[in-house]
XYZ file of N, CA and C in Angstrom:
546
model
N 13.208 4.304 0.454
C 12.254 3.646 1.318
C 10.863 3.817 0.709
N 10.224 2.719 0.404
C 8.892 2.733 -0.181
C 7.859 2.672 0.939
N 6.988 3.682 0.985
C 5.961 3.772 2.014
C 4.608 3.861 1.333
N 3.695 2.992 1.738
C 2.360 3.005 1.177
C 1.481 4.027 1.867
N 0.687 4.727 1.080
C -0.340 5.622 1.595
C -1.651 5.077 1.058
N -2.426 4.486 1.951
C -3.614 3.769 1.525
C -4.831 4.222 2.317
N -5.962 3.688 1.964
C -7.215 4.019 2.625
C -8.353 3.848 1.643
N -9.539 3.849 2.172
C -10.737 3.758 1.354
C -10.760 4.945 0.382
N -11.251 4.758 -0.840
C -11.373 5.901 -1.749
C -12.133 7.052 -1.076
N -11.575 8.263 -1.195
C -12.204 9.447 -0.619
C -11.613 9.911 0.694
N -10.634 9.186 1.234
C -10.067 9.558 2.533
C -8.989 10.640 2.433
N -8.562 10.982 1.231
C -7.606 12.074 1.057
C -6.234 11.686 0.554
N -6.063 10.455 0.108
C -4.745 9.959 -0.310
C -4.118 10.794 -1.427
N -4.857 11.013 -2.474
C -4.312 11.716 -3.633
C -4.005 13.169 -3.297
N -4.931 13.845 -2.646
C -4.726 15.259 -2.305
C -3.518 15.446 -1.410
N -3.418 14.653 -0.363
C -2.306 14.837 0.576
C -0.979 14.381 -0.031
N -1.002 13.366 -0.889
C 0.259 12.930 -1.505
C 0.775 13.993 -2.474
N -0.123 14.681 -3.177
C 0.300 15.774 -4.063
C 0.879 16.930 -3.247
N 0.267 17.197 -2.088
C 0.784 18.229 -1.186
C 2.202 17.882 -0.734
N 2.412 16.630 -0.311
C 3.733 16.196 0.164
C 4.762 16.195 -0.959
N 4.326 15.814 -2.142
C 5.218 15.810 -3.303
C 5.735 17.224 -3.567
N 4.842 18.195 -3.439
C 5.205 19.585 -3.670
C 6.046 20.153 -2.523
N 5.640 19.865 -1.284
C 6.314 20.439 -0.115
C 7.670 19.797 0.161
N 7.695 18.479 0.184
C 8.915 17.760 0.582
C 9.714 17.229 -0.610
N 9.145 17.330 -1.786
C 9.788 16.824 -3.003
C 10.047 15.320 -2.929
N 9.180 14.636 -2.183
C 9.248 13.187 -2.144
C 8.643 12.662 -3.437
N 9.196 11.599 -3.936
C 8.643 10.946 -5.124
C 7.332 10.286 -4.727
N 6.279 10.564 -5.487
C 4.980 9.933 -5.250
C 4.587 9.185 -6.513
N 4.230 7.933 -6.326
C 3.717 7.128 -7.435
C 2.225 6.956 -7.191
N 1.429 7.504 -8.103
C -0.024 7.374 -8.014
C -0.385 6.061 -8.716
N -0.477 5.021 -7.923
C -0.576 3.660 -8.449
C -1.782 3.449 -9.354
N -2.945 3.966 -8.971
C -4.142 3.748 -9.791
C -3.968 4.344 -11.186
N -3.388 5.548 -11.252
C -3.122 6.170 -12.553
C -2.146 5.324 -13.358
N -1.085 4.864 -12.696
C -0.066 4.061 -13.368
C -0.678 2.780 -13.942
N -1.529 2.134 -13.155
C -2.161 0.888 -13.606
C -2.965 1.127 -14.876
N -3.724 2.217 -14.905
C -4.548 2.519 -16.082
C -3.691 2.948 -17.270
N -2.753 3.876 -17.031
C -1.932 4.407 -18.119
C -1.030 3.353 -18.750
N -0.497 2.453 -17.934
C 0.432 1.429 -18.421
C -0.271 0.106 -18.750
N -1.599 0.092 -18.626
C -2.408 -1.109 -18.904
C -1.945 -2.310 -18.082
N -1.767 -2.080 -16.778
C -1.310 -3.138 -15.871
C -2.506 -3.798 -15.193
N -3.471 -4.178 -15.989
C -4.674 -4.807 -15.458
C -5.086 -5.976 -16.339
N -5.865 -6.861 -15.734
C -6.290 -8.062 -16.451
C -7.646 -7.892 -17.112
N -8.475 -7.028 -16.524
C -9.798 -6.809 -17.105
C -10.390 -5.510 -16.585
N -11.457 -5.084 -17.241
C -12.200 -3.906 -16.810
C -13.541 -4.382 -16.275
N -13.838 -3.985 -15.044
C -15.113 -4.325 -14.412
C -16.066 -3.160 -14.660
N -16.850 -3.277 -15.728
C -17.769 -2.202 -16.131
C -18.808 -1.929 -15.045
N -19.292 -2.998 -14.434
C -20.345 -2.865 -13.428
C -19.885 -2.030 -12.234
N -18.639 -2.223 -11.808
C -18.105 -1.500 -10.647
C -17.276 -0.289 -11.064
N -17.180 -0.028 -12.375
C -16.409 1.093 -12.896
C -14.981 1.053 -12.348
N -14.324 -0.087 -12.548
C -12.976 -0.294 -12.010
C -12.188 -1.217 -12.930
N -10.870 -1.169 -12.784
C -10.020 -2.133 -13.483
C -9.500 -3.123 -12.453
N -9.241 -4.345 -12.894
C -8.695 -5.389 -12.025
C -7.191 -5.433 -12.279
N -6.434 -4.958 -11.300
C -4.980 -4.845 -11.456
C -4.323 -6.213 -11.545
N -3.314 -6.309 -12.408
C -2.453 -7.485 -12.482
C -1.275 -7.190 -11.560
N -1.354 -7.658 -10.324
C -0.380 -7.275 -9.305
C 1.043 -7.727 -9.640
N 1.176 -8.801 -10.403
C 2.513 -9.235 -10.815
C 3.130 -8.210 -11.769
N 2.341 -7.767 -12.746
C 2.820 -6.733 -13.668
C 3.090 -5.421 -12.932
N 2.224 -5.085 -11.986
C 2.400 -3.863 -11.197
C 3.725 -3.916 -10.446
N 3.998 -5.034 -9.782
C 5.248 -5.186 -9.025
C 6.469 -5.070 -9.931
N 6.409 -5.692 -11.096
C 7.531 -5.619 -12.039
C 7.771 -4.179 -12.487
N 6.696 -3.480 -12.789
C 6.807 -2.095 -13.248
C 7.377 -1.201 -12.142
N 6.938 -1.429 -10.914
C 7.450 -0.648 -9.785
C 8.940 -0.896 -9.565
N 9.372 -2.134 -9.724
C 10.800 -2.451 -9.578
C 11.634 -1.655 -10.576
N 11.121 -1.510 -11.796
C 11.824 -0.731 -12.818
C 11.926 0.739 -12.411
N 10.861 1.269 -11.837
C 10.825 2.681 -11.445
C 11.698 2.944 -10.225
N 11.632 2.055 -9.248
C 12.268 2.275 -7.946
C 13.716 1.806 -7.909
N 14.085 0.889 -8.764
C 15.426 0.306 -8.736
C 16.528 1.328 -8.496
N 17.331 1.101 -7.467
C 18.436 1.990 -7.146
C 18.067 3.199 -6.306
N 16.792 3.330 -5.958
C 16.350 4.494 -5.172
C 15.852 4.078 -3.792
N 16.356 2.970 -3.285
C 15.864 2.424 -2.020
C 16.064 3.367 -0.838
N 17.022 4.298 -0.923
C 17.281 5.230 0.180
C 16.439 6.500 0.095
N 15.774 6.711 -1.029
C 14.895 7.872 -1.183
C 13.526 7.562 -0.590
N 12.835 8.612 -0.137
C 11.448 8.432 0.294
C 10.586 8.399 -0.958
N 9.895 7.287 -1.139
C 8.974 7.123 -2.260
C 7.633 6.716 -1.665
N 6.604 7.493 -1.975
C 5.264 7.209 -1.468
C 4.458 6.549 -2.576
N 3.903 5.409 -2.263
C 3.034 4.690 -3.193
C 1.604 4.956 -2.751
N 0.888 5.759 -3.528
C -0.452 6.210 -3.156
C -1.514 5.407 -3.901
N -2.347 4.702 -3.140
C -3.430 3.923 -3.740
C -4.159 3.138 -2.662
N -5.406 2.807 -2.942
C -6.128 1.907 -2.034
C -5.579 0.482 -2.141
N -4.611 0.264 -3.026
C -3.953 -1.043 -3.172
C -2.531 -1.049 -2.616
N -2.037 0.082 -2.141
C -0.626 0.214 -1.741
C -0.211 -0.793 -0.681
N -1.123 -1.150 0.191
C -0.774 -2.069 1.284
C -0.490 -3.487 0.796
N -0.819 -3.794 -0.439
C -0.494 -5.114 -0.996
C 0.961 -5.179 -1.473
N 1.630 -4.030 -1.521
C 2.952 -3.963 -2.132
C 4.036 -3.542 -1.150
N 3.721 -2.650 -0.230
C 4.733 -2.079 0.661
C 4.794 -2.808 2.001
N 5.926 -2.674 2.672
C 6.085 -3.237 4.021
C 5.668 -2.246 5.098
N 5.739 -0.956 4.760
C 5.342 0.106 5.684
C 4.168 0.833 5.047
N 3.097 1.024 5.824
C 1.918 1.657 5.249
C 1.274 2.608 6.253
N 0.759 3.704 5.714
C -0.028 4.660 6.485
C -1.440 4.591 5.922
N -2.397 4.268 6.792
C -3.794 4.125 6.385
C -4.535 5.401 6.771
N -5.104 6.080 5.779
C -5.920 7.256 6.063
C -7.349 6.807 6.324
N -7.947 7.361 7.377
C -9.304 6.992 7.787
C -10.183 8.238 7.756
N -11.483 8.048 7.577
C -12.419 9.169 7.526
C -13.779 8.729 8.046
N -14.385 9.570 8.869
C -15.705 9.313 9.429
C -16.675 9.005 8.284
N -17.324 7.840 8.296
C -18.144 7.409 7.166
C -19.181 8.412 6.650
N -19.916 9.154 7.497
C -20.835 10.150 6.928
C -20.112 11.238 6.111
N -18.924 11.627 6.538
C -18.136 12.594 5.770
C -17.633 11.954 4.474
N -17.245 10.696 4.552
C -16.815 9.960 3.366
C -17.948 9.896 2.348
N -19.150 9.645 2.832
C -20.320 9.566 1.942
C -20.486 10.870 1.165
N -20.353 12.003 1.857
C -20.493 13.299 1.181
C -19.418 13.487 0.114
N -18.196 13.095 0.421
C -17.109 13.233 -0.560
C -17.368 12.381 -1.796
N -17.787 11.147 -1.574
C -18.017 10.243 -2.703
C -19.214 10.695 -3.535
N -20.242 11.233 -2.876
C -21.389 11.778 -3.616
C -20.948 12.944 -4.493
N -20.079 13.807 -3.954
C -19.613 14.964 -4.728
C -18.763 14.540 -5.925
N -18.201 13.336 -5.870
C -17.427 12.797 -6.992
C -18.316 12.112 -8.024
N -19.585 11.967 -7.709
C -20.504 11.329 -8.641
C -20.486 9.814 -8.600
N -20.015 9.230 -7.500
C -20.022 7.772 -7.364
C -21.464 7.264 -7.342
N -21.669 6.061 -7.828
C -22.997 5.442 -7.781
C -23.352 5.113 -6.336
N -24.649 4.978 -6.066
C -25.100 4.632 -4.709
C -24.468 3.318 -4.245
N -24.362 2.353 -5.143
C -23.775 1.054 -4.802
C -22.302 1.205 -4.411
N -21.568 1.988 -5.197
C -20.146 2.181 -4.911
C -19.951 2.974 -3.615
N -20.821 3.928 -3.356
C -20.760 4.688 -2.102
C -21.005 3.755 -0.926
N -22.049 2.953 -1.016
C -22.380 2.019 0.069
C -21.221 1.052 0.324
N -20.667 0.518 -0.746
C -19.551 -0.428 -0.640
C -18.353 0.206 0.083
N -18.026 1.440 -0.278
C -16.874 2.109 0.327
C -17.134 2.540 1.767
N -18.346 2.972 2.066
C -18.677 3.357 3.444
C -18.629 2.135 4.352
N -19.163 1.034 3.896
C -19.109 -0.198 4.691
C -17.660 -0.643 4.895
N -16.852 -0.553 3.846
C -15.439 -0.939 3.962
C -14.731 -0.077 5.003
N -15.033 1.215 5.009
C -14.405 2.117 5.985
C -14.876 1.795 7.400
N -16.170 1.603 7.575
C -16.714 1.318 8.911
C -16.206 -0.013 9.459
N -15.962 -0.966 8.569
C -15.510 -2.301 8.986
C -13.981 -2.436 9.019
N -13.257 -1.356 8.801
C -11.783 -1.366 8.843
C -11.165 -2.301 7.802
N -11.799 -2.478 6.664
C -11.338 -3.459 5.679
C -9.884 -3.219 5.269
N -9.548 -2.003 4.886
C -8.178 -1.750 4.423
C -7.187 -1.857 5.569
N -7.566 -1.399 6.759
C -6.682 -1.518 7.918
C -6.382 -2.985 8.220
N -7.392 -3.824 8.192
C -7.209 -5.258 8.454
C -6.310 -5.880 7.384
N -6.567 -5.536 6.117
C -5.712 -6.051 5.042
C -4.271 -5.581 5.219
N -4.088 -4.338 5.643
C -2.737 -3.808 5.861
C -2.002 -4.627 6.922
N -2.710 -4.994 7.991
C -2.097 -5.835 9.025
C -1.674 -7.187 8.464
N -2.465 -7.718 7.550
C -2.161 -9.025 6.976
C -0.962 -8.969 6.032
N -0.732 -7.845 5.374
C 0.274 -7.743 4.328
C 1.542 -6.993 4.722
N 1.474 -6.105 5.716
C 2.581 -5.179 5.990
C 3.253 -5.440 7.334
N 4.523 -5.051 7.419
C 5.275 -5.195 8.667
C 4.967 -4.069 9.643
N 4.784 -2.845 9.119
C 4.498 -1.685 9.964
C 3.264 -0.975 9.435
N 2.304 -0.741 10.334
C 1.045 -0.103 9.953
C 0.782 1.068 10.897
N 0.450 2.207 10.306
C 0.072 3.397 11.059
C -1.263 3.882 10.505
N -2.054 4.585 11.339
C -3.307 5.122 10.819
C -3.497 6.559 11.288
N -4.141 7.340 10.417
C -4.422 8.742 10.700
C -5.901 8.981 10.437
N -6.579 9.561 11.409
C -7.971 9.965 11.230
C -7.951 11.334 10.557
N -8.400 11.406 9.312
C -8.374 12.658 8.556
C -9.635 13.489 8.754
N -10.578 12.988 9.525
C -11.843 13.691 9.742
C -11.585 15.081 10.310
N -12.098 16.095 9.629
C -11.962 17.471 10.099
C -10.579 18.070 9.930
N -9.669 17.349 9.301
C -8.302 17.849 9.113
C -8.128 18.375 7.687
N -7.341 19.425 7.569
C -7.005 19.951 6.249
C -5.953 19.045 5.606
N -5.729 19.263 4.332
C -4.678 18.523 3.627
C -3.329 18.788 4.297
N -3.092 20.038 4.673
C -1.829 20.407 5.313
C -1.664 19.695 6.652
N -2.732 19.657 7.463
C -2.652 18.980 8.764
C -2.377 17.489 8.592
N -3.095 16.871 7.671
C -2.873 15.451 7.407
C -1.447 15.236 6.916
N -0.980 16.123 6.044
C 0.391 16.038 5.551
C 1.415 16.128 6.669
N 1.170 16.982 7.649
C 2.090 17.108 8.785
C 2.155 15.809 9.585
N 1.018 15.151 9.745
C 1.007 13.866 10.456
C 1.820 12.819 9.681
N 1.648 12.794 8.369
C 2.399 11.843 7.540
C 3.893 12.152 7.606
N 4.241 13.435 7.536
C 5.650 13.827 7.651
C 6.244 13.347 8.971
N 5.500 13.507 10.049
C 5.996 13.078 11.361
C 6.267 11.576 11.363
N 5.332 10.809 10.814
C 5.512 9.353 10.772
C 6.760 8.994 9.970
N 6.884 9.554 8.782
C 8.024 9.225 7.921
C 9.333 9.702 8.542
N 9.343 10.911 9.084
C 10.566 11.426 9.711
C 10.988 10.562 10.897
N 10.024 10.098 11.695
C 10.355 9.227 12.837
C 10.882 7.871 12.372
N 10.317 7.348 11.297
C 10.822 6.079 10.752
C 12.263 6.266 10.279
N 12.515 7.363 9.560
C 13.855 7.627 9.032
C 14.884 7.851 10.134
N 14.458 8.455 11.238
C 15.395 8.742 12.333
C 15.401 7.641 13.385
N 14.711 6.552 13.088
C 14.661 5.397 13.984
C 14.131 5.770 15.380
N 13.086 6.609 15.382
C 12.476 7.020 16.651
C 10.971 6.743 16.629
N 10.635 5.511 16.277
C 9.229 5.129 16.154
C 8.475 5.123 17.475
N 9.200 5.160 18.601
C 8.520 5.197 19.895
C 7.673 6.469 20.027
N 7.944 7.481 19.215
C 7.181 8.733 19.237
C 5.881 8.631 18.442
N 5.595 7.480 17.894
C 4.449 7.335 16.995
C 3.267 6.595 17.608
N 3.195 6.516 18.919
C 2.125 5.736 19.558
C 0.731 6.231 19.178
N 0.577 7.528 18.923
C -0.745 8.055 18.567
C -1.225 7.556 17.199
N -0.315 7.011 16.409
C -0.666 6.532 15.071
C -0.789 5.013 14.995
N -0.626 4.345 16.133
C -0.791 2.890 16.140
C -2.268 2.573 15.936
N -2.565 1.622 15.104
C -3.962 1.286 14.817
C -4.729 0.810 16.047
N -6.015 1.093 16.011
C -6.889 0.592 17.061
C -7.734 1.640 17.739
N -7.421 2.907 17.547
C -8.183 3.942 18.244
C -9.408 4.409 17.462
N -9.486 4.072 16.193
C -10.609 4.505 15.361
C -11.602 3.357 15.240
N -12.853 3.624 15.621
C -13.868 2.565 15.613
C -15.209 3.133 15.160
N -15.615 2.739 13.954
C -16.887 3.189 13.410
C -17.845 2.028 13.170
N -17.641 0.918 13.844
C -18.459 -0.274 13.611
C -19.939 -0.008 13.890
N -20.242 0.903 14.816
C -21.639 1.211 15.133
C -22.370 1.861 13.967
N -21.633 2.323 12.965
C -22.245 2.978 11.814
C -22.603 2.009 10.695
N -22.274 0.741 10.876
C -22.589 -0.251 9.845
C -24.089 -0.502 9.862
N -24.739 -0.347 8.704
C -26.210 -0.540 8.654
C -26.629 -1.974 8.925
């Protein structure tokens, strides 16, 4: 079962996916790394310090990796995961806290502003609704990697046991930071 773990850069996707990979031994594909390492992009955007993924090549490469493992839990970690998976968990973070994280990573002011606005406007959550059959969201604000990991485990375990009625707290719509948009 391929499950996307997505969210604005800085919300905790990579850290929590590494935690889950270690704790639960779930296969995690770090999509952004794969795209760069395997040259699955069409161009490099120097101005935005990003690569433009070739989603067709990405999908083909993922099919090669995942083929025959449809019953295993495989987490696809990336701010692009919702374009590929049918089930996605969107990590959310209070924009002022996100700003501090991105500053500590050395992001440019423009890139910080772009990501904070995207988080406040629910950009990835809205895209997830457009692309995915099942969408869940977790507010990671003030939560440790372990706490966030426990929430993700609960979602995945409930999906696997066909008890999604227990997941009402993760249904999108309770997080609203629109008032923080400049």
